[in-house]
Coordinates of C-alpha atoms in Angstrom, one line a residue:
X1 CA 131.1 159.7 204.0
X2 CA 130.6 157.5 205.9
X3 CA 131.6 154.5 206.7
X4 CA 129.4 151.1 209.1
X5 CA 130.4 147.9 208.5
X6 CA 128.0 144.9 208.7
X7 CA 127.7 142.4 210.8
X8 CA 128.9 140.1 208.1
X9 CA 131.5 142.5 207.9
X10 CA 130.6 144.4 205.2
X11 CA 130.3 148.1 204.1
X12 CA 127.7 150.2 204.0
X13 CA 129.1 154.0 202.2
X14 CA 126.2 157.4 202.7
X15 CA 127.3 160.9 201.5
X16 CA 125.3 162.0 204.3
X17 CA 124.8 161.3 208.5
X18 CA 123.2 158.6 209.2
X19 CA 120.1 157.5 211.7
X20 CA 119.3 153.9 212.8
X21 CA 115.9 154.7 210.6
X22 CA 117.9 155.1 207.4
X23 CA 120.4 152.9 208.0
X24 CA 117.9 150.6 208.1
X25 CA 115.8 151.5 205.5
X26 CA 119.0 151.7 203.3
X27 CA 119.4 147.2 203.6
X28 CA 115.3 146.3 203.0
X29 CA 111.9 148.6 203.4
X30 CA 111.1 145.2 205.7
X31 CA 113.5 145.8 208.1
X32 CA 113.4 149.0 209.1
X33 CA 109.3 148.0 210.1
X34 CA 110.4 146.0 211.5
X35 CA 113.9 147.6 214.0
X36 CA 112.9 148.0 217.4
X37 CA 116.9 149.4 218.3
X38 CA 120.8 148.9 217.2
X39 CA 123.9 147.7 218.1
X40 CA 126.6 149.9 217.8
X41 CA 130.1 148.2 218.1
X42 CA 128.8 146.5 221.0
X43 CA 126.1 148.9 222.4
X44 CA 122.7 148.7 222.0
X45 CA 121.3 152.7 221.3
X46 CA 118.3 154.2 219.9
X47 CA 117.4 153.9 216.3
X48 CA 117.1 157.8 216.6
X49 CA 121.0 157.8 217.1
X50 CA 123.6 159.0 214.8
X51 CA 126.0 156.5 213.3
X52 CA 129.8 157.6 213.7
X53 CA 132.0 156.4 210.6
X54 CA 133.7 153.7 210.5
X55 CA 131.1 152.5 213.6
X56 CA 129.8 147.9 212.8
X57 CA 125.8 148.1 212.9
X58 CA 123.7 145.9 214.1
X59 CA 120.0 146.7 213.6
X60 CA 117.9 144.8 216.7
X61 CA 114.5 142.7 216.1
X62 CA 112.1 141.2 217.7
X63 CA 113.5 137.5 216.1
X64 CA 117.0 138.7 217.8
X65 CA 118.0 137.5 220.9
X66 CA 118.9 141.0 222.2
X67 CA 115.6 141.9 222.0
X68 CA 114.1 140.0 224.6
X69 CA 115.1 142.0 226.9
X70 CA 114.1 145.5 225.8
X71 CA 111.0 145.1 224.7
X72 CA 110.5 144.0 227.8
X73 CA 112.0 146.9 229.3
X74 CA 109.6 149.0 227.3
X75 CA 106.4 147.0 228.3
X76 CA 107.4 148.1 231.8
X77 CA 107.1 151.2 230.4
X78 CA 103.9 150.4 229.2
X79 CA 102.5 149.3 232.3
X80 CA 103.3 152.2 233.9
X81 CA 101.3 155.0 230.7
X82 CA 98.7 153.0 231.8
X83 CA 98.8 153.3 235.5
X84 CA 98.8 156.8 235.6
X85 CA 96.3 157.3 232.9
X86 CA 93.8 154.8 235.3
X87 CA 94.8 155.5 238.6
X88 CA 96.1 159.6 238.0
X89 CA 97.4 160.8 241.4
X90 CA 96.4 158.0 243.0
X91 CA 99.5 156.7 242.2
X92 CA 103.2 157.7 242.4
X93 CA 105.8 155.8 239.4
X94 CA 109.1 154.2 240.9
X95 CA 111.2 151.9 239.1
X96 CA 110.4 149.2 236.6
X97 CA 112.7 147.3 234.9
X98 CA 113.7 143.9 232.6
X99 CA 113.8 140.9 233.8
X100 CA 114.1 137.6 233.3
X101 CA 111.7 135.7 231.4
X102 CA 109.8 140.0 231.7
X103 CA 109.1 142.6 233.7
X104 CA 108.2 144.7 237.0
X105 CA 107.4 147.7 237.7
X106 CA 107.1 149.2 241.3
X107 CA 104.1 152.0 242.5
X108 CA 103.2 154.1 245.4
X109 CA 99.6 153.8 245.6
X110 CA 97.6 155.3 248.1
X111 CA 95.2 152.4 247.6
X112 CA 96.1 149.0 246.9
X113 CA 95.6 147.4 243.7
X114 CA 93.8 144.8 242.9
X115 CA 93.9 141.9 240.4
X116 CA 90.7 143.0 238.6
X117 CA 93.1 146.0 238.5
X118 CA 95.8 144.5 236.7
X119 CA 93.2 143.3 234.2
X120 CA 91.8 146.3 233.7
X121 CA 95.9 148.2 233.6
X122 CA 96.4 145.4 230.4
X123 CA 93.7 146.5 228.3
X124 CA 94.3 149.5 228.5
X125 CA 98.2 148.5 227.8
X126 CA 97.1 146.8 224.5
X127 CA 94.8 150.3 224.0
X128 CA 98.1 152.1 223.6
X129 CA 99.8 150.0 222.0
X130 CA 97.6 150.2 218.8
X131 CA 97.6 154.2 219.5
X132 CA 101.3 154.1 218.5
X133 CA 102.3 156.7 220.3
X134 CA 106.2 157.5 219.7
X135 CA 108.9 156.8 222.1
X136 CA 111.1 159.3 222.1
X137 CA 114.7 160.9 224.4
X138 CA 114.8 163.5 225.7
X139 CA 118.2 164.7 227.5
X140 CA 117.9 167.1 229.8
X141 CA 120.1 168.4 233.3
X142 CA 119.2 167.2 236.8
X143 CA 118.4 170.7 238.4
X144 CA 115.4 170.3 235.7
X145 CA 114.2 167.1 235.7
X146 CA 113.9 167.8 239.3
X147 CA 112.2 170.1 239.4
X148 CA 109.8 168.9 237.4
X149 CA 108.6 165.5 238.7
X150 CA 108.4 167.0 241.9
X151 CA 105.9 169.8 240.1
X152 CA 104.2 165.9 239.1
X153 CA 103.5 164.4 242.3
X154 CA 106.6 162.0 240.9
X155 CA 108.9 162.4 244.4
X156 CA 110.1 159.4 243.8
X157 CA 110.9 159.9 240.9
X158 CA 112.4 163.0 241.9
X159 CA 114.6 161.0 244.5
X160 CA 116.7 159.0 242.1
X161 CA 117.4 162.2 239.9
X162 CA 119.1 163.8 243.4
X163 CA 120.7 161.0 244.3
X164 CA 123.0 161.5 240.2
X165 CA 125.7 163.5 240.1
X166 CA 125.2 167.8 239.0
X167 CA 126.8 167.3 235.7
X168 CA 125.4 164.1 234.9
X169 CA 123.4 163.9 231.4
X170 CA 119.6 162.5 232.0
X171 CA 118.4 160.5 229.9
X172 CA 113.9 160.5 229.5
X173 CA 111.8 158.8 227.3
X174 CA 108.0 160.1 226.4
X175 CA 105.9 158.3 224.8
X176 CA 102.6 160.3 224.8
X177 CA 101.7 162.1 227.7
X178 CA 103.9 160.0 229.6
X179 CA 107.6 160.7 230.6
X180 CA 109.9 158.2 232.9
X181 CA 113.7 158.4 234.2
X182 CA 115.0 155.6 231.5
X183 CA 118.8 154.9 230.3
X184 CA 116.8 153.5 227.2
X185 CA 116.8 151.9 224.5
X186 CA 113.5 152.0 223.8
X187 CA 111.4 150.6 220.3
X188 CA 110.8 153.7 218.3
X189 CA 106.8 153.1 219.2
X190 CA 103.9 152.1 220.9
X191 CA 102.8 149.4 217.9
X192 CA 106.9 148.0 217.2
X193 CA 106.9 146.3 221.0
X194 CA 104.0 144.0 220.2
X195 CA 101.3 143.3 222.5
X196 CA 102.7 139.1 223.0
X197 CA 102.8 140.4 226.9
X198 CA 100.4 139.7 230.4
X199 CA 100.9 141.3 233.2
X200 CA 100.7 138.3 236.7
X201 CA 100.9 138.4 239.8
X202 CA 100.9 141.1 242.2
X203 CA 103.5 141.4 245.8
X204 CA 104.6 144.1 247.9
X205 CA 108.3 145.8 247.4
X206 CA 110.3 147.9 249.6
X207 CA 111.6 151.6 248.1
X208 CA 114.8 150.6 247.1
X209 CA 115.7 147.1 249.0
X210 CA 114.8 148.3 252.4
X211 CA 113.2 147.7 254.9
X212 CA 113.6 150.9 256.5
X213 CA 111.7 152.9 253.8
X214 CA 107.3 153.0 252.3
X215 CA 106.5 149.2 251.2
X216 CA 104.9 149.6 247.1
X217 CA 103.4 148.3 245.8
X218 CA 105.2 145.5 242.4
X219 CA 103.4 144.7 239.5
X220 CA 104.8 141.7 237.8
X221 CA 104.4 141.1 234.0
X222 CA 106.1 138.5 230.6
X223 CA 107.0 139.6 227.5
X224 CA 107.8 138.2 225.0
X225 CA 109.1 139.0 220.8
X226 CA 105.4 136.8 220.3
X227 CA 102.1 135.3 220.4
X228 CA 103.6 131.6 220.7
X229 CA 106.5 132.5 222.4
X230 CA 103.9 134.2 225.7
X231 CA 101.6 131.0 225.4
X232 CA 104.6 128.7 225.0
X233 CA 106.0 130.2 228.6
X234 CA 102.4 130.8 230.0
X235 CA 101.3 127.1 229.5
X236 CA 105.0 126.4 231.2
X237 CA 104.3 127.6 234.2
X238 CA 100.8 126.5 234.1
X239 CA 102.3 123.2 234.6
X240 CA 105.3 124.8 237.2
X241 CA 102.4 125.4 238.8
X242 CA 100.9 122.1 238.5
X243 CA 104.6 120.6 239.5
X244 CA 105.4 122.9 242.6
X245 CA 107.2 120.5 244.3
X246 CA 106.0 122.0 247.6
X247 CA 103.0 120.5 246.9
X248 CA 103.9 117.8 245.6
X249 CA 106.2 117.4 248.6
X250 CA 102.8 117.3 250.9
X251 CA 101.2 115.6 248.7
X252 CA 103.8 112.4 248.2
X253 CA 104.1 113.0 252.7
X254 CA 108.1 113.7 251.2
X255 CA 108.9 116.7 253.4
X256 CA 107.7 119.3 255.4
X257 CA 109.1 122.4 256.5
X258 CA 107.6 124.5 259.4
X259 CA 108.0 128.2 261.4
X260 CA 110.2 126.7 264.2
X261 CA 113.0 125.6 261.7
X262 CA 113.0 128.2 259.1
X263 CA 115.6 126.9 255.7
X264 CA 116.0 123.7 256.6
X265 CA 113.5 120.3 255.5
X266 CA 111.8 117.7 257.6
X267 CA 112.0 115.1 256.2
X268 CA 109.9 112.4 256.0
X269 CA 110.0 108.4 255.8
X270 CA 109.6 108.4 252.0
X271 CA 111.3 111.8 251.1
X272 CA 114.2 110.3 252.9
X273 CA 114.3 106.7 250.8
X274 CA 114.0 109.0 248.0
X275 CA 117.8 111.4 249.6
X276 CA 118.6 108.2 250.0
X277 CA 118.7 106.7 246.9
X278 CA 120.0 109.8 244.8
X279 CA 122.2 109.9 247.5
X280 CA 123.6 106.0 247.0
X281 CA 123.4 106.4 243.5
X282 CA 125.8 109.6 244.0
X283 CA 128.0 107.2 246.1
X284 CA 128.0 104.6 243.8
X285 CA 129.5 106.6 240.7
X286 CA 132.3 108.5 242.8
X287 CA 133.8 104.8 244.1
X288 CA 133.9 103.5 240.7
X289 CA 135.5 106.6 239.1
X290 CA 138.6 107.0 242.0
X291 CA 137.5 109.0 244.9
X292 CA 137.3 108.5 248.5
X293 CA 134.7 109.6 250.8
X294 CA 136.0 111.4 253.9
X295 CA 134.2 114.4 256.3
X296 CA 134.9 117.1 257.4
X297 CA 134.0 118.7 260.9
X298 CA 130.7 121.9 260.8
X299 CA 131.9 124.0 263.2
X300 CA 136.1 125.6 262.3
X301 CA 137.0 127.6 263.8
X302 CA 136.7 131.7 262.1
X303 CA 140.5 131.7 261.7
X304 CA 140.7 129.0 259.1
X305 CA 138.0 130.8 256.6
X306 CA 140.2 134.0 257.4
X307 CA 143.3 132.4 255.4
X308 CA 141.0 130.6 253.0
X309 CA 139.3 134.5 251.8
X310 CA 135.6 132.8 252.8
X311 CA 134.9 135.3 255.1
X312 CA 135.9 138.7 252.9
X313 CA 132.8 136.6 250.6
X314 CA 130.4 135.4 253.0
X315 CA 130.5 136.9 256.5
X316 CA 127.4 138.2 256.4
X317 CA 125.8 134.7 255.8
X318 CA 128.5 132.3 258.2
X319 CA 126.5 131.6 261.4
X320 CA 129.2 132.1 263.8
X321 CA 129.4 131.0 267.6
X322 CA 131.7 132.8 270.4
X323 CA 132.6 130.1 272.4
X324 CA 135.3 131.6 274.7
X325 CA 136.8 135.1 275.1
X326 CA 139.8 135.1 271.5
X327 CA 137.8 131.8 269.4
X328 CA 135.1 132.8 267.7
X329 CA 133.6 129.6 265.6
X330 CA 131.7 129.3 262.1
X331 CA 129.3 126.8 261.2
X332 CA 130.8 125.3 257.3
X333 CA 128.6 127.4 254.9
X334 CA 130.8 125.2 252.1
X335 CA 133.4 122.1 252.4
X336 CA 136.5 123.4 251.0
X337 CA 138.9 124.6 253.4
X338 CA 138.2 121.9 255.3
X339 CA 139.6 119.2 252.1
X340 CA 143.2 121.0 252.3
X341 CA 143.6 120.4 255.6
X342 CA 142.9 116.9 256.0
X343 CA 145.3 117.0 252.1
X344 CA 148.1 118.8 254.2
X345 CA 147.8 115.7 257.1
X346 CA 151.4 114.2 256.0
X347 CA 153.8 114.2 253.1
X348 CA 151.9 114.3 249.4
X349 CA 154.2 112.7 246.0
X350 CA 153.0 114.3 242.8
X351 CA 153.1 109.7 243.0
X352 CA 150.1 110.1 244.8
X353 CA 148.1 112.8 242.3
X354 CA 145.1 113.8 242.0
X355 CA 143.6 112.9 244.6
X356 CA 140.8 113.2 244.0
X357 CA 138.1 113.8 247.9
X358 CA 134.3 113.4 247.4
X359 CA 132.3 114.2 251.1
X360 CA 128.3 114.6 251.3
X361 CA 129.1 117.7 253.4
X362 CA 126.2 119.3 255.4
X363 CA 126.8 122.7 254.5
X364 CA 125.0 126.0 256.9
X365 CA 124.6 129.7 255.1
X366 CA 122.6 132.3 256.5
X367 CA 119.9 133.4 253.1
X368 CA 117.7 136.3 254.0
X369 CA 114.4 135.1 254.5
X370 CA 112.5 136.8 251.8
X371 CA 114.5 133.8 249.3
X372 CA 113.6 130.6 250.8
X373 CA 111.7 128.9 248.8
X374 CA 111.0 125.5 249.8
X375 CA 113.8 122.6 249.0
X376 CA 115.3 125.4 246.3
X377 CA 116.9 127.5 247.8
X378 CA 117.6 126.7 251.9
X379 CA 119.8 127.7 254.8
X380 CA 121.0 123.7 255.7
X381 CA 122.2 121.8 252.8
X382 CA 124.0 118.8 251.7
X383 CA 127.0 118.8 248.9
X384 CA 127.3 116.6 246.8
X385 CA 131.1 118.3 246.9
X386 CA 134.2 116.4 246.1
X387 CA 137.9 117.9 245.8
X388 CA 140.8 117.1 243.3
X389 CA 144.0 117.9 244.4
X390 CA 146.6 117.6 241.2
X391 CA 149.1 118.6 238.8
X392 CA 148.9 120.8 236.3
X393 CA 149.3 118.8 233.7
X394 CA 146.4 116.8 235.0
X395 CA 143.5 120.0 234.8
X396 CA 142.6 118.3 231.5
X397 CA 142.6 114.7 232.0
X398 CA 140.7 114.8 235.5
X399 CA 138.1 117.5 233.4
X400 CA 137.4 114.8 230.3
X401 CA 136.3 112.6 233.2
X402 CA 134.4 114.7 235.7
X403 CA 132.4 115.7 232.3
X404 CA 131.9 112.5 231.1
X405 CA 130.9 111.5 234.9
X406 CA 128.3 114.6 235.5
X407 CA 127.3 114.0 231.4
X408 CA 126.2 110.1 232.0
X409 CA 124.7 111.3 236.0
X410 CA 122.5 113.8 234.1
X411 CA 121.4 110.7 232.1
X412 CA 120.4 109.0 234.1
X413 CA 118.3 110.7 236.0
X414 CA 116.9 112.0 233.0
X415 CA 118.4 115.4 231.5
X416 CA 119.4 114.9 228.2
X417 CA 119.4 118.8 226.9
X418 CA 123.1 120.0 228.9
X419 CA 124.2 123.9 228.2
X420 CA 127.5 124.5 229.9
X421 CA 128.7 128.5 230.6
X422 CA 132.0 128.8 231.3
X423 CA 132.3 132.1 233.8
X424 CA 135.7 134.1 234.4
X425 CA 137.5 136.5 237.0
X426 CA 134.7 138.1 238.8
X427 CA 135.1 142.2 239.6
X428 CA 136.1 140.5 243.3
X429 CA 138.9 137.7 243.4
X430 CA 141.8 136.7 245.5
X431 CA 145.2 136.5 243.4
X432 CA 147.3 138.5 240.5
X433 CA 146.2 138.8 237.4
X434 CA 149.4 136.1 236.3
X435 CA 147.6 133.3 237.9
X436 CA 144.1 134.5 237.4
X437 CA 145.8 134.3 232.9
X438 CA 146.9 131.2 234.3
X439 CA 143.9 129.2 235.1
X440 CA 141.7 130.4 233.3
X441 CA 143.9 129.5 229.8
X442 CA 144.4 125.6 231.9
X443 CA 140.3 125.5 232.1
X444 CA 139.3 126.2 228.4
X445 CA 142.3 124.0 227.2
X446 CA 140.8 121.6 229.1
X447 CA 137.0 122.0 228.3
X448 CA 138.4 122.0 224.9
X449 CA 140.4 119.0 225.1
X450 CA 136.8 117.1 226.9
X451 CA 134.6 119.0 224.1
X452 CA 132.5 120.2 225.8
X453 CA 131.4 123.7 224.3
X454 CA 129.5 126.4 226.3
X455 CA 129.4 129.7 226.3
X456 CA 131.3 133.0 228.2
X457 CA 129.2 134.3 231.6
X458 CA 131.6 136.8 231.9
X459 CA 132.6 138.2 235.3
X460 CA 130.6 135.3 237.3
X461 CA 134.2 133.3 238.7
X462 CA 134.2 131.9 242.2
X463 CA 136.6 134.3 244.1
X464 CA 139.3 131.9 243.8
X465 CA 138.9 130.7 240.1
X466 CA 136.8 130.4 236.6
X467 CA 134.0 127.9 236.1
X468 CA 132.1 125.6 234.5
X469 CA 128.4 125.3 235.2
X470 CA 126.2 123.0 234.0
X471 CA 122.6 124.2 233.2
X472 CA 120.5 120.9 232.5
X473 CA 116.5 121.7 231.7
X474 CA 113.8 120.2 232.9
X475 CA 110.7 118.6 231.7
X476 CA 108.5 121.9 230.5
X477 CA 111.4 123.5 229.9
X478 CA 113.4 124.7 232.7
X479 CA 116.9 125.1 232.8
X480 CA 118.4 124.5 236.4
X481 CA 121.9 125.4 237.0
X482 CA 123.0 122.1 239.7
X483 CA 127.0 121.2 238.6
X484 CA 130.2 122.8 238.6
X485 CA 134.4 122.8 238.1
X486 CA 136.7 125.8 239.5
X487 CA 139.3 125.3 238.8
X488 CA 141.6 127.3 242.3
X489 CA 145.4 128.1 240.9
X490 CA 145.0 130.1 245.1
X491 CA 143.1 128.9 247.8
X492 CA 146.3 126.1 248.3
X493 CA 148.7 128.3 248.1
X494 CA 146.6 131.0 251.1
X495 CA 146.5 127.7 253.3
X496 CA 149.4 126.2 253.1
X497 CA 148.9 123.1 250.6
X498 CA 151.8 121.6 249.1
X499 CA 153.4 118.1 247.2
X500 CA 157.0 116.3 246.8
X501 CA 157.8 116.7 242.5
X502 CA 159.9 114.4 240.8
X503 CA 163.2 117.0 241.8
X504 CA 162.2 116.2 245.1
X505 CA 161.0 120.0 245.3
X506 CA 157.5 121.1 246.8
X507 CA 155.2 121.8 244.9
X508 CA 151.1 123.8 244.9
X509 CA 148.9 121.1 243.9
X510 CA 145.8 122.8 241.7
X511 CA 142.3 122.3 243.4
X512 CA 139.7 121.4 241.3
X513 CA 136.1 122.1 242.6
X514 CA 133.4 120.1 241.8
X515 CA 130.0 119.4 242.1
X516 CA 127.2 117.3 239.6
X517 CA 123.8 117.7 241.6
X518 CA 124.7 121.0 243.9
X519 CA 122.6 119.9 246.7
X520 CA 121.3 117.8 247.0
X521 CA 117.8 119.2 248.1
X522 CA 117.7 121.4 245.1
X523 CA 118.5 118.9 242.6
X524 CA 115.7 116.4 245.2
X525 CA 113.4 119.9 244.1
X526 CA 114.3 119.6 240.3
X527 CA 113.4 116.4 239.9
X528 CA 110.3 116.5 241.9
X529 CA 109.0 119.0 239.8
X530 CA 111.0 117.6 236.4
X531 CA 108.9 114.5 237.3
X532 CA 105.6 116.2 238.9
X533 CA 106.4 113.8 241.1
X534 CA 105.8 111.1 238.2
X535 CA 109.8 109.3 239.0
X536 CA 111.2 106.3 237.2
X537 CA 111.1 103.4 239.5
X538 CA 114.4 103.3 240.9
X539 CA 113.7 106.9 242.2
X540 CA 109.8 106.6 243.6
X541 CA 110.5 106.4 247.1
X542 CA 107.6 103.4 247.5
X543 CA 108.2 101.3 244.6
X544 CA 104.8 98.9 245.2
X545 CA 101.4 99.2 247.4
X546 CA 100.2 95.8 247.9
X547 CA 96.6 95.9 248.7
X548 CA 93.8 93.2 249.7
X549 CA 90.5 93.8 248.2
X550 CA 88.4 92.4 251.4
X551 CA 90.4 90.8 255.0
X552 CA 90.1 88.1 254.3
X553 CA 93.4 88.0 251.7
X554 CA 95.1 89.9 254.7
X555 CA 97.9 86.6 255.2
X556 CA 98.1 86.9 251.6
X557 CA 99.2 89.9 251.3
X558 CA 101.4 89.8 253.8
X559 CA 103.0 87.3 251.7
X560 CA 103.4 89.3 248.5
X561 CA 104.7 92.2 250.7
X562 CA 107.2 90.3 251.6
X563 CA 108.5 88.8 248.3
X564 CA 109.0 92.3 247.6
X565 CA 110.6 93.1 250.2
X566 CA 113.4 89.8 249.6
X567 CA 113.8 91.1 246.3
X568 CA 114.9 94.3 247.3
X569 CA 112.0 96.1 245.9
X570 CA 110.8 99.2 248.5
X571 CA 106.3 98.1 249.0
X572 CA 104.6 99.0 251.3
X573 CA 100.9 97.2 252.2
X574 CA 97.9 98.7 252.9
X575 CA 95.1 96.2 254.8
X576 CA 92.5 99.7 255.8
X577 CA 88.9 98.0 255.4
X578 CA 88.3 100.6 252.9
X579 CA 86.6 100.4 249.2
X580 CA 89.3 98.7 246.8
X581 CA 88.6 102.0 244.2
X582 CA 89.3 104.3 247.6
X583 CA 92.7 103.3 248.0
X584 CA 93.7 103.2 244.4
X585 CA 92.9 106.5 243.9
X586 CA 94.6 107.3 246.7
X587 CA 98.1 105.4 245.9
X588 CA 97.9 106.9 242.8
X589 CA 97.8 110.4 244.3
X590 CA 100.8 110.0 245.7
X591 CA 102.5 108.9 243.1
X592 CA 103.1 105.5 243.2
X593 CA 104.1 103.4 240.5
X594 CA 102.9 100.2 241.2
X595 CA 100.1 99.1 242.9
X596 CA 99.1 95.7 243.3
X597 CA 95.2 93.9 243.8
X598 CA 95.3 90.9 245.7
X599 CA 91.9 89.5 246.0
X600 CA 90.3 85.6 246.3
X601 CA 90.7 85.0 242.8
X602 CA 94.3 86.6 243.3
X603 CA 95.0 84.4 246.3
X604 CA 93.7 81.5 245.1
X605 CA 96.3 81.1 241.3
X606 CA 99.1 82.2 243.8
X607 CA 98.9 86.0 241.7
X608 CA 98.2 89.2 241.2
X609 CA 96.9 92.3 239.7
X610 CA 98.4 94.9 239.0
X611 CA 97.7 98.5 237.8
X612 CA 99.8 101.5 237.0
X613 CA 99.9 105.0 237.5
X614 CA 98.5 106.8 234.9
X615 CA 96.6 103.4 233.2
X616 CA 93.8 102.2 232.9
X617 CA 94.2 98.2 232.4
X618 CA 94.3 95.9 234.5
X619 CA 97.4 92.9 234.0
X620 CA 97.2 89.6 236.5
X621 CA 100.3 87.8 236.5
X622 CA 102.1 84.8 239.0
X623 CA 103.8 86.8 241.9
X624 CA 106.9 85.1 240.9
X625 CA 106.8 87.1 237.6
X626 CA 105.3 90.7 238.7
X627 CA 108.0 90.6 240.8
X628 CA 110.8 89.2 238.1
X629 CA 109.3 91.9 236.7
X630 CA 109.5 94.5 239.5
X631 CA 113.1 93.7 239.7
X632 CA 114.2 95.0 236.4
X633 CA 112.3 97.5 236.0
X634 CA 113.8 99.0 239.1
X635 CA 117.2 98.7 237.0
X636 CA 119.0 101.9 235.6
X637 CA 119.8 100.8 232.0

């Protein structure tokens, strides 16, 4: 007798062994037709596997959240099969995993693939789906598999398998005449994969990620559970391209990047105005919430980073400078050890806690060149960083206060959909399990008290403590992880921080590391893309441009400009001898929220003609009323 437990903890019994197909059919024929794989005691496996007695089993269909990774891996195999059918011996397959939102496959090609080839590949992939080829798992021994792949000219696969242990089970999947090395699981046939996929682009990739190896061709694609999801994602990609912060940064004259300062930003006047608007907003919020701003050195003795443990974790990403025969300085990659040095000056009492120490700290990290991406990934950046030194009893109240502040800030910037992840201990970490138990329990309790719901993010904590990760969703549905809160019981110990308690004895403070925006550079990149450059008035680098119809109104245009500036409005003037429609079009491309046009009639009536970005209508107001309107609209309500 075989007993199987269902997700709702009910059971089904069988008088014989059953596999996933039979189990699904015992529930309903409809479920059996949709089934892709199954989850057995927490692990995803093929439907062809026998189910152990007493196992808990869930059938995974395209409606299941877990199905996407399976579908994407299936489609990667579809791509490889199509490539072999179309290009034969002119192409070798290497690896093809599922990734966020899709998949890729790397090929060794005698002749470079083109975008036209992607169209042919995609067409053939659809044909393979229509064939409804069975996808079957086979188990081989290592040497057999190596010889097989060598015999068919697939030397890259043979190399991968050769590196495996001699006694390791080799799992291969066959579909039609194509066979590939893979752990699985996979859908039972190509038709069940569906056709909700699209090949997107070509790129280069070194074999095994090593620049000393040969360059391969990587084909990227996306795959989804149904056509609607695919259509929505392709629309998102199209929108993302229109909103690319690098293009908008050029068009709006915000910033530029050049080879002489790779990974760093040249902020132009308008871009720096935006940067300062964000920074001044955050500074005001911090002051109101009891933070004291500090500033710490950019160059710090490498020994401090060794003492804190950062050198063990981030050595490859740190810029160092040898200044004496026995002294090496590191350009700071983060601010935390420096804040502990400020805390350690003088004696602290329990009455002084919590101490909320904030810094707009400029940090520098040696990110790989290939990972750099506009404002989103840079080597020099500034964080809205802060550290709260508190007692264990204060973790709860400080966590609640921080979460409230963070949500308030995100709302002001237009982000109301915020998800939270709880990241617990990583494999490589400092501190004992007992310390981690305390830190994780304290942060979970504080998060619950703050009324914040979260998803588990196993193993992704910092090396010194668990953390909350705050993920905001932008205007086109993309997720961006920005804010963090980390509970650290370890750095204060390593760096000798203490305070005098009520018992007149020394105690270690808890250190809460926290950021709301993360890096200013990345957050501004997110803002640019979410708003597509059309910022709310309070954020817009230039809130209004005053322009004339003819040079006869130059003096009045200057008068309008002065009135706006006196009211604190970020205003510019355009007195060029260009046609008014040309000037309006140019400033609209620059995403200026308002254009004040002045002609002879406006001057005579001490008025302005107002054009609002995105509107074809024109409104005429008295100058004083127009200035009051802008002042009111630029406030955060």
